Amino acid sequence: GAGVSQSPSNKVTEKGKDVELRCDPISGHTALYWYRQSLGQGLEFLIYFQGNSAPDKSGLPSDRFSAERTGGSVSTLTIQRTQQEDSAVYLCASRSRGGGETQYFGPGTRLLVL
Amino acid sequence: GQNIDQPTEMTATEGAIVQINCTYQTSGFNGLFWYQQHAGEAPTFLSYNVLDGLEEKGRFSSFLSRSKGYSYLLLKELQMKDSASYLCAVRRYNNNDMRFGAGTRLTVKP
């Protein structure tokens, strides 16, 4: 597609359940980022993938959070045993390796943990 | 670690000029970005500075001073549609690391 897509757009889940959030980056973009944004707050870095390199997981808030990127394209962010404080918008962004250097953001997944 | 600081909220009048400041403390600085984010939407790219000085792009300009760890975004001829959050982001080292400030929520009033 022309831009970064994310699914689902909205997710309501019960506390303790696992959720999977999907990101399809722009075709050919080698870098992929996940961020979390709580209501009225800035972006909190979660994890970064660059090509075949080991991901930078330094932003993951706990071991309940994990992410994979298969085939250098689609990425899945998994939150296990969700807690109410996990409620936020989860944004994915991709960037090409070359010039320009800007990140292109997807529309986000709005997660609500009841 | 690193700190990126910007004011939480600002208010300005339609047609006026507003300057949104961003200060940062980081190692391995490799560029500063400004993004605009309307409520409920994803951030969109506005500007990028890696060298000192002013970058102008239409009504928007961005300034960087690396020695002072300081940037500002200047918005001229404000329009109601400019009401949004403006996010300052710092890239470090070899492009692998990008961290965002908490954002400045700008309200433009008639």
PDB file of C-alpha atoms in Angstrom:
ATOM      1  CA  GLY A   1       0.000   0.000   0.000  1.00  0.00           C
ATOM      2  CA  ALA A   2       0.895   3.654  -0.191  1.00  0.00           C
ATOM      3  CA  GLY A   3       1.310   4.198   3.550  1.00  0.00           C
ATOM      4  CA  VAL A   4       1.808   2.443   6.849  1.00  0.00           C
ATOM      5  CA  SER A   5      -1.230   0.434   7.868  1.00  0.00           C
ATOM      6  CA  GLN A   6      -2.123  -0.946  11.270  1.00  0.00           C
ATOM      7  CA  SER A   7      -4.764  -3.342  12.458  1.00  0.00           C
ATOM      8  CA  PRO A   8      -7.019  -3.437  14.269  1.00  0.00           C
ATOM      9  CA  SER A   9      -7.845   0.241  14.433  1.00  0.00           C
ATOM     10  CA  ASN A  10      -9.538  -0.276  17.791  1.00  0.00           C
ATOM     11  CA  LYS A  11      -9.265  -3.096  20.310  1.00  0.00           C
ATOM     12  CA  VAL A  12     -11.184  -3.547  23.541  1.00  0.00           C
ATOM     13  CA  THR A  13     -10.042  -6.387  25.753  1.00  0.00           C
ATOM     14  CA  GLU A  14     -10.405  -7.618  29.281  1.00  0.00           C
ATOM     15  CA  LYS A  15      -7.656  -7.391  31.839  1.00  0.00           C
ATOM     16  CA  GLY A  16      -5.443 -10.466  31.714  1.00  0.00           C
ATOM     17  CA  LYS A  17      -6.056 -11.286  28.064  1.00  0.00           C
ATOM     18  CA  ASP A  18      -3.334 -11.268  25.400  1.00  0.00           C
ATOM     19  CA  VAL A  19      -3.527  -8.952  22.384  1.00  0.00           C
ATOM     20  CA  GLU A  20      -1.688  -8.790  19.079  1.00  0.00           C
ATOM     21  CA  LEU A  21      -1.295  -5.571  17.122  1.00  0.00           C
ATOM     22  CA  ARG A  22      -0.175  -5.618  13.504  1.00  0.00           C
ATOM     23  CA  CYS A  23       1.829  -3.148  11.433  1.00  0.00           C
ATOM     24  CA  ASP A  24       2.399  -3.204   7.675  1.00  0.00           C
ATOM     25  CA  PRO A  25       5.171  -0.733   6.846  1.00  0.00           C
ATOM     26  CA  ILE A  26       5.677   1.078   3.593  1.00  0.00           C
ATOM     27  CA  SER A  27       7.078  -1.326   1.018  1.00  0.00           C
ATOM     28  CA  GLY A  28      10.857  -1.191   0.921  1.00  0.00           C
ATOM     29  CA  HIS A  29      11.262   0.575   4.265  1.00  0.00           C
ATOM     30  CA  THR A  30      13.879  -1.231   6.279  1.00  0.00           C
ATOM     31  CA  ALA A  31      13.355   0.523   9.617  1.00  0.00           C
ATOM     32  CA  LEU A  32      10.247  -0.009  11.748  1.00  0.00           C
ATOM     33  CA  TYR A  33       9.375   1.567  15.090  1.00  0.00           C
ATOM     34  CA  TRP A  34       6.659   0.955  17.666  1.00  0.00           C
ATOM     35  CA  TYR A  35       5.560   3.753  19.992  1.00  0.00           C
ATOM     36  CA  ARG A  36       2.907   4.070  22.660  1.00  0.00           C
ATOM     37  CA  GLN A  37       0.949   7.244  23.274  1.00  0.00           C
ATOM     38  CA  SER A  38      -1.258   7.649  26.309  1.00  0.00           C
ATOM     39  CA  LEU A  39      -4.077  10.188  26.262  1.00  0.00           C
ATOM     40  CA  GLY A  40      -2.664  13.698  25.984  1.00  0.00           C
ATOM     41  CA  GLN A  41       0.906  12.485  26.223  1.00  0.00           C
ATOM     42  CA  GLY A  42       3.883  12.333  23.887  1.00  0.00           C
ATOM     43  CA  LEU A  43       5.219   9.291  22.116  1.00  0.00           C
ATOM     44  CA  GLU A  44       6.931   6.640  24.208  1.00  0.00           C
ATOM     45  CA  PHE A  45       9.466   4.579  22.255  1.00  0.00           C
ATOM     46  CA  LEU A  46       8.939   0.836  22.565  1.00  0.00           C
ATOM     47  CA  ILE A  47      11.036  -1.075  20.038  1.00  0.00           C
ATOM     48  CA  TYR A  48      12.970  -0.554  16.803  1.00  0.00           C
ATOM     49  CA  PHE A  49      13.775  -2.936  13.947  1.00  0.00           C
ATOM     50  CA  GLN A  50      16.391  -2.249  11.277  1.00  0.00           C
ATOM     51  CA  GLY A  51      16.822  -4.822   8.541  1.00  0.00           C
ATOM     52  CA  ASN A  52      18.260  -8.077   9.826  1.00  0.00           C
ATOM     53  CA  SER A  53      19.933  -6.492  12.855  1.00  0.00           C
ATOM     54  CA  ALA A  54      18.929  -7.395  16.376  1.00  0.00           C
ATOM     55  CA  PRO A  55      16.018  -5.148  17.438  1.00  0.00           C
ATOM     56  CA  ASP A  56      16.456  -2.370  19.963  1.00  0.00           C
ATOM     57  CA  LYS A  57      14.070  -3.438  22.735  1.00  0.00           C
ATOM     58  CA  SER A  58      15.194  -0.851  25.250  1.00  0.00           C
ATOM     59  CA  GLY A  59      11.798   0.859  25.392  1.00  0.00           C
ATOM     60  CA  LEU A  60       9.638  -2.154  26.187  1.00  0.00           C
ATOM     61  CA  PRO A  61       8.062  -1.429  29.610  1.00  0.00           C
ATOM     62  CA  SER A  62       7.941  -5.020  30.846  1.00  0.00           C
ATOM     63  CA  ASP A  63       8.439  -8.608  29.770  1.00  0.00           C
ATOM     64  CA  ARG A  64       4.734  -8.783  28.954  1.00  0.00           C
ATOM     65  CA  PHE A  65       5.562  -6.841  25.793  1.00  0.00           C
ATOM     66  CA  SER A  66       7.250  -8.413  22.784  1.00  0.00           C
ATOM     67  CA  ALA A  67       7.463  -7.761  19.075  1.00  0.00           C
ATOM     68  CA  GLU A  68       8.454  -9.628  15.970  1.00  0.00           C
ATOM     69  CA  ARG A  69       9.143  -8.606  12.436  1.00  0.00           C
ATOM     70  CA  THR A  70       8.808 -11.383   9.909  1.00  0.00           C
ATOM     71  CA  GLY A  71      10.628 -11.310   6.591  1.00  0.00           C
ATOM     72  CA  GLY A  72      11.741  -7.773   7.191  1.00  0.00           C
ATOM     73  CA  SER A  73       8.256  -6.456   6.572  1.00  0.00           C
ATOM     74  CA  VAL A  74       5.165  -6.994   8.727  1.00  0.00           C
ATOM     75  CA  SER A  75       5.549  -6.562  12.465  1.00  0.00           C
ATOM     76  CA  THR A  76       3.420  -7.808  15.340  1.00  0.00           C
ATOM     77  CA  LEU A  77       3.429  -6.277  18.826  1.00  0.00           C
ATOM     78  CA  THR A  78       2.139  -8.689  21.460  1.00  0.00           C
ATOM     79  CA  ILE A  79       1.013  -7.707  24.938  1.00  0.00           C
ATOM     80  CA  GLN A  80       0.467 -10.608  27.296  1.00  0.00           C
ATOM     81  CA  ARG A  81      -1.757 -10.520  30.368  1.00  0.00           C
ATOM     82  CA  THR A  82      -2.924  -6.990  29.592  1.00  0.00           C
ATOM     83  CA  GLN A  83      -3.333  -4.478  32.394  1.00  0.00           C
ATOM     84  CA  GLN A  84      -5.475  -1.352  32.489  1.00  0.00           C
ATOM     85  CA  GLU A  85      -2.368   0.838  32.306  1.00  0.00           C
ATOM     86  CA  ASP A  86      -1.640  -0.690  28.886  1.00  0.00           C
ATOM     87  CA  SER A  87      -4.579   1.292  27.491  1.00  0.00           C
ATOM     88  CA  ALA A  88      -3.127   3.693  24.924  1.00  0.00           C
ATOM     89  CA  VAL A  89      -2.718   4.300  21.211  1.00  0.00           C
ATOM     90  CA  TYR A  90       0.011   2.116  19.745  1.00  0.00           C
ATOM     91  CA  LEU A  91       1.673   3.750  16.756  1.00  0.00           C
ATOM     92  CA  CYS A  92       3.894   2.113  14.195  1.00  0.00           C
ATOM     93  CA  ALA A  93       6.255   4.056  11.941  1.00  0.00           C
ATOM     94  CA  SER A  94       8.577   3.071   9.128  1.00  0.00           C
ATOM     95  CA  ARG A  95      11.539   4.790   7.545  1.00  0.00           C
ATOM     96  CA  SER A  96      13.615   4.133   4.490  1.00  0.00           C
ATOM     97  CA  ARG A  97      17.290   3.450   4.963  1.00  0.00           C
ATOM     98  CA  GLY A  98      18.352   6.205   2.650  1.00  0.00           C
ATOM     99  CA  GLY A  99      17.805   9.925   2.428  1.00  0.00           C
ATOM    100  CA  GLY A 100      14.945  11.964   3.781  1.00  0.00           C
ATOM    101  CA  GLU A 101      15.185  10.163   7.078  1.00  0.00           C
ATOM    102  CA  THR A 102      11.671  10.980   8.177  1.00  0.00           C
ATOM    103  CA  GLN A 103       9.412   8.434   9.790  1.00  0.00           C
ATOM    104  CA  TYR A 104       5.987   7.772   8.337  1.00  0.00           C
ATOM    105  CA  PHE A 105       3.379   6.877  10.894  1.00  0.00           C
ATOM    106  CA  GLY A 106       0.438   4.554  10.661  1.00  0.00           C
ATOM    107  CA  PRO A 107      -3.003   5.525  11.998  1.00  0.00           C
ATOM    108  CA  GLY A 108      -2.454   3.641  15.234  1.00  0.00           C
ATOM    109  CA  THR A 109      -4.340   1.019  17.201  1.00  0.00           C
ATOM    110  CA  ARG A 110      -6.418   2.313  20.085  1.00  0.00           C
ATOM    111  CA  LEU A 111      -6.257  -0.270  22.848  1.00  0.00           C
ATOM    112  CA  LEU A 112      -8.651  -0.199  25.779  1.00  0.00           C
ATOM    113  CA  VAL A 113      -8.161  -2.683  28.589  1.00  0.00           C
ATOM    114  CA  LEU A 114     -11.221  -3.014  30.819  1.00  0.00           C
TER     115      LEU A 114
ATOM    116  CA  GLY B   1      19.652   8.865  28.947  1.00  0.00           C
ATOM    117  CA  GLN B   2      18.275  11.919  27.273  1.00  0.00           C
ATOM    118  CA  ASN B   3      15.858  14.727  28.034  1.00  0.00           C
ATOM    119  CA  ILE B   4      13.672  16.513  25.548  1.00  0.00           C
ATOM    120  CA  ASP B   5      11.710  19.419  26.976  1.00  0.00           C
ATOM    121  CA  GLN B   6       9.009  21.547  25.390  1.00  0.00           C
ATOM    122  CA  PRO B   7       6.138  23.572  26.832  1.00  0.00           C
ATOM    123  CA  THR B   8       2.979  21.633  27.490  1.00  0.00           C
ATOM    124  CA  GLU B   9       0.507  24.131  26.084  1.00  0.00           C
ATOM    125  CA  MET B  10       0.461  27.375  24.136  1.00  0.00           C
ATOM    126  CA  THR B  11      -2.278  29.645  22.882  1.00  0.00           C
ATOM    127  CA  ALA B  12      -2.078  32.125  20.018  1.00  0.00           C
ATOM    128  CA  THR B  13      -4.367  34.218  17.860  1.00  0.00           C
ATOM    129  CA  GLU B  14      -5.290  33.581  14.252  1.00  0.00           C
ATOM    130  CA  GLY B  15      -2.954  35.485  11.918  1.00  0.00           C
ATOM    131  CA  ALA B  16      -0.237  35.854  14.540  1.00  0.00           C
ATOM    132  CA  ILE B  17       3.207  34.242  14.882  1.00  0.00           C
ATOM    133  CA  VAL B  18       4.074  31.635  17.513  1.00  0.00           C
ATOM    134  CA  GLN B  19       7.392  30.087  18.482  1.00  0.00           C
ATOM    135  CA  ILE B  20       7.515  26.647  20.102  1.00  0.00           C
ATOM    136  CA  ASN B  21      10.791  25.882  21.849  1.00  0.00           C
ATOM    137  CA  CYS B  22      12.487  22.542  22.396  1.00  0.00           C
ATOM    138  CA  THR B  23      15.581  21.892  24.466  1.00  0.00           C
ATOM    139  CA  TYR B  24      17.386  18.600  24.551  1.00  0.00           C
ATOM    140  CA  GLN B  25      20.243  16.857  26.277  1.00  0.00           C
ATOM    141  CA  THR B  26      21.599  13.856  24.470  1.00  0.00           C
ATOM    142  CA  SER B  27      24.724  12.094  23.317  1.00  0.00           C
ATOM    143  CA  GLY B  28      25.356  11.248  19.716  1.00  0.00           C
ATOM    144  CA  PHE B  29      23.024  13.931  18.331  1.00  0.00           C
ATOM    145  CA  ASN B  30      22.233  13.288  14.678  1.00  0.00           C
ATOM    146  CA  GLY B  31      19.268  15.467  13.808  1.00  0.00           C
ATOM    147  CA  LEU B  32      16.133  17.097  15.164  1.00  0.00           C
ATOM    148  CA  PHE B  33      12.639  16.687  13.776  1.00  0.00           C
ATOM    149  CA  TRP B  34       9.347  18.460  14.257  1.00  0.00           C
ATOM    150  CA  TYR B  35       6.050  16.649  13.785  1.00  0.00           C
ATOM    151  CA  GLN B  36       2.462  17.883  13.839  1.00  0.00           C
ATOM    152  CA  GLN B  37      -0.253  15.759  15.370  1.00  0.00           C
ATOM    153  CA  HIS B  38      -3.932  16.617  15.206  1.00  0.00           C
ATOM    154  CA  ALA B  39      -6.130  15.125  17.866  1.00  0.00           C
ATOM    155  CA  GLY B  40      -6.851  11.484  17.180  1.00  0.00           C
ATOM    156  CA  GLU B  41      -4.489  11.316  14.224  1.00  0.00           C
ATOM    157  CA  ALA B  42      -0.954  10.075  13.609  1.00  0.00           C
ATOM    158  CA  PRO B  43       1.984  12.500  13.650  1.00  0.00           C
ATOM    159  CA  THR B  44       3.039  13.957  10.316  1.00  0.00           C
ATOM    160  CA  PHE B  45       6.493  15.248   9.446  1.00  0.00           C
ATOM    161  CA  LEU B  46       7.056  19.004   9.392  1.00  0.00           C
ATOM    162  CA  SER B  47      10.781  19.715   9.389  1.00  0.00           C
ATOM    163  CA  TYR B  48      14.268  18.383   9.914  1.00  0.00           C
ATOM    164  CA  ASN B  49      17.461  20.120  11.074  1.00  0.00           C
ATOM    165  CA  VAL B  50      20.879  18.535  11.385  1.00  0.00           C
ATOM    166  CA  LEU B  51      23.060  21.654  10.979  1.00  0.00           C
ATOM    167  CA  ASP B  52      22.818  24.924  12.865  1.00  0.00           C
ATOM    168  CA  GLY B  53      20.546  27.552  11.428  1.00  0.00           C
ATOM    169  CA  LEU B  54      17.092  28.172  10.120  1.00  0.00           C
ATOM    170  CA  GLU B  55      15.158  25.966   7.722  1.00  0.00           C
ATOM    171  CA  GLU B  56      12.162  27.659   6.136  1.00  0.00           C
ATOM    172  CA  LYS B  57       9.247  25.849   4.571  1.00  0.00           C
ATOM    173  CA  GLY B  58       6.320  28.042   3.759  1.00  0.00           C
ATOM    174  CA  ARG B  59       4.599  29.306   6.908  1.00  0.00           C
ATOM    175  CA  PHE B  60       6.732  27.010   9.064  1.00  0.00           C
ATOM    176  CA  SER B  61      10.397  27.469   9.965  1.00  0.00           C
ATOM    177  CA  SER B  62      12.634  25.482  12.257  1.00  0.00           C
ATOM    178  CA  PHE B  63      15.847  26.589  13.931  1.00  0.00           C
ATOM    179  CA  LEU B  64      18.634  24.568  15.508  1.00  0.00           C
ATOM    180  CA  SER B  65      21.582  25.415  17.740  1.00  0.00           C
ATOM    181  CA  ARG B  66      23.538  22.271  18.487  1.00  0.00           C
ATOM    182  CA  SER B  67      25.892  23.973  20.942  1.00  0.00           C
ATOM    183  CA  LYS B  68      22.924  25.110  23.022  1.00  0.00           C
ATOM    184  CA  GLY B  69      20.851  21.951  22.601  1.00  0.00           C
ATOM    185  CA  TYR B  70      18.005  24.138  21.400  1.00  0.00           C
ATOM    186  CA  SER B  71      15.488  24.226  18.606  1.00  0.00           C
ATOM    187  CA  TYR B  72      12.344  26.136  17.863  1.00  0.00           C
ATOM    188  CA  LEU B  73       9.464  25.806  15.439  1.00  0.00           C
ATOM    189  CA  LEU B  74       8.093  29.087  14.141  1.00  0.00           C
ATOM    190  CA  LEU B  75       4.591  29.228  12.747  1.00  0.00           C
ATOM    191  CA  LYS B  76       3.570  32.362  10.859  1.00  0.00           C
ATOM    192  CA  GLU B  77       0.153  33.620   9.757  1.00  0.00           C
ATOM    193  CA  LEU B  78      -1.537  31.195  12.089  1.00  0.00           C
ATOM    194  CA  GLN B  79      -4.684  29.500  10.893  1.00  0.00           C
ATOM    195  CA  MET B  80      -7.329  27.711  12.918  1.00  0.00           C
ATOM    196  CA  LYS B  81      -6.233  24.411  11.365  1.00  0.00           C
ATOM    197  CA  ASP B  82      -2.813  24.846  12.988  1.00  0.00           C
ATOM    198  CA  SER B  83      -4.380  23.903  16.319  1.00  0.00           C
ATOM    199  CA  ALA B  84      -2.583  20.657  17.067  1.00  0.00           C
ATOM    200  CA  SER B  85       0.203  19.143  19.117  1.00  0.00           C
ATOM    201  CA  TYR B  86       3.748  19.775  17.925  1.00  0.00           C
ATOM    202  CA  LEU B  87       6.290  17.099  18.755  1.00  0.00           C
ATOM    203  CA  CYS B  88      10.031  17.646  18.911  1.00  0.00           C
ATOM    204  CA  ALA B  89      12.107  14.514  18.250  1.00  0.00           C
ATOM    205  CA  VAL B  90      15.836  13.886  18.474  1.00  0.00           C
ATOM    206  CA  ARG B  91      17.687  11.298  16.452  1.00  0.00           C
ATOM    207  CA  ARG B  92      20.878   9.843  17.829  1.00  0.00           C
ATOM    208  CA  TYR B  93      23.918   8.102  16.418  1.00  0.00           C
ATOM    209  CA  ASN B  94      23.550   6.279  13.140  1.00  0.00           C
ATOM    210  CA  ASN B  95      19.830   6.870  12.587  1.00  0.00           C
ATOM    211  CA  ASN B  96      18.790   3.946  14.742  1.00  0.00           C
ATOM    212  CA  ASP B  97      17.424   5.880  17.657  1.00  0.00           C
ATOM    213  CA  MET B  98      14.670   8.484  17.620  1.00  0.00           C
ATOM    214  CA  ARG B  99      13.035   9.811  20.785  1.00  0.00           C
ATOM    215  CA  PHE B 100      10.146  12.212  21.084  1.00  0.00           C
ATOM    216  CA  GLY B 101       9.300  14.978  23.494  1.00  0.00           C
ATOM    217  CA  ALA B 102       5.897  15.056  25.177  1.00  0.00           C
ATOM    218  CA  GLY B 103       4.589  17.585  22.655  1.00  0.00           C
ATOM    219  CA  THR B 104       3.239  21.130  22.825  1.00  0.00           C
ATOM    220  CA  ARG B 105      -0.505  21.506  22.421  1.00  0.00           C
ATOM    221  CA  LEU B 106      -1.171  24.689  20.441  1.00  0.00           C
ATOM    222  CA  THR B 107      -4.598  26.285  20.432  1.00  0.00           C
ATOM    223  CA  VAL B 108      -5.277  28.948  17.813  1.00  0.00           C
ATOM    224  CA  LYS B 109      -8.112  31.312  18.722  1.00  0.00           C
ATOM    225  CA  PRO B 110     -10.058  33.629  16.407  1.00  0.00           C
TER     226      PRO B 110
END
